[in-house]
Amino acid sequence: MTSQETYELLVERFEAAASETGAQAMSAYLQHQFTFFGVRTPQRRLLYKDIIATEKKKKKIDWKLLELAWNHPHRELDYFVCDYLKAQQKLLTLEDVPRLMNFATSHQWWDSIDCLDRIFGNIADQRIPELMLEFATSDDFWLRRIAIDHQLGRKEKTDTNLLAQIVLLNLGSSEFFINKSIGWALRDYSKTNPAWVRNFLEEHRAKLAPLSLKEASKYI
């Protein structure tokens, strides 16, 4: 199928599965910023499981399909883009960053950003840390959130020097989503190295927001 045909099939499936009650609840959950079909996550992923499986066999990313989906007015199509990119993570290179930036700088809210953070972070290129440091000082706080949380789940592979640099660049922020993400990044790493996180908190306690301290201290 062409990109357009795949996109049309995707939309048809969502339209058939739409729930007005679900759509209202999901829109309310995200403060009525987006329109939904009302398809919950397990069902949503089943709707396009075969599509992503077929796409993976092609061993290339269909950017046209992703652009069509992203430009659809319903939020579930944004989630499709995120799940597609996760499935094709190994194919992403630094040269794809300009395309990914379209997704990172539009339709912004925590749900899409918290998917894209690790998609950026898991690009296998030694220049990604440099890019994340650029994000960490961006005027766009959503890009800063990507930088802060891009190492989530890395456990012992976490670059602690990079984590510390990015967090320190964002101390003193009054933005809820930044202070929350700082707490999450530190909390996540505390499961692997509680001593490192404990020492970081003690050293920078005076500058850390109460929300960051609360989140970071959950497991230590």
C-alpha angles and dihedrals in degrees: 000000000000122000090258093050092049090049092050091050089051092051092046091054093050092047090052092049096043120133120194092201092050092046092054093049094047093047091050090051089059093044094259093290095128140038117237138195086215097240113149121228101260093048092041092057091047090055092063104023092107092045093055091044090054092046092052091057089060089063092216135087117251099216092175090059091048092050092050091049094046092051093054111107096233119088096222089071089059088054089052089056091051093049091046091053092048090053091049096040094125091060095056119104136177088264088066093060095094089057092045089051089065088063094041095052101043134059085016121188135125095269096061095034092053089057096045095049094076093037088062092039095051097054103122099234128113090223094065094090088057090051091049090053088054090051090049091067098038122131085230105082091200089064089049088053090053090053094048095050102032092105097052111139097018093114110178090006091065114126097228094186090056092044091052093047093051094046092048090051088058102044115120095037119142091201112116094211092053096048091045092051092049089055092048094049092051093042091052093052092044088071088064103032112013093169092059092049093044091053092047091052093049093048095048102027094119092058100038117099115244089244091054092049092048094051095041093050097052096105102027 
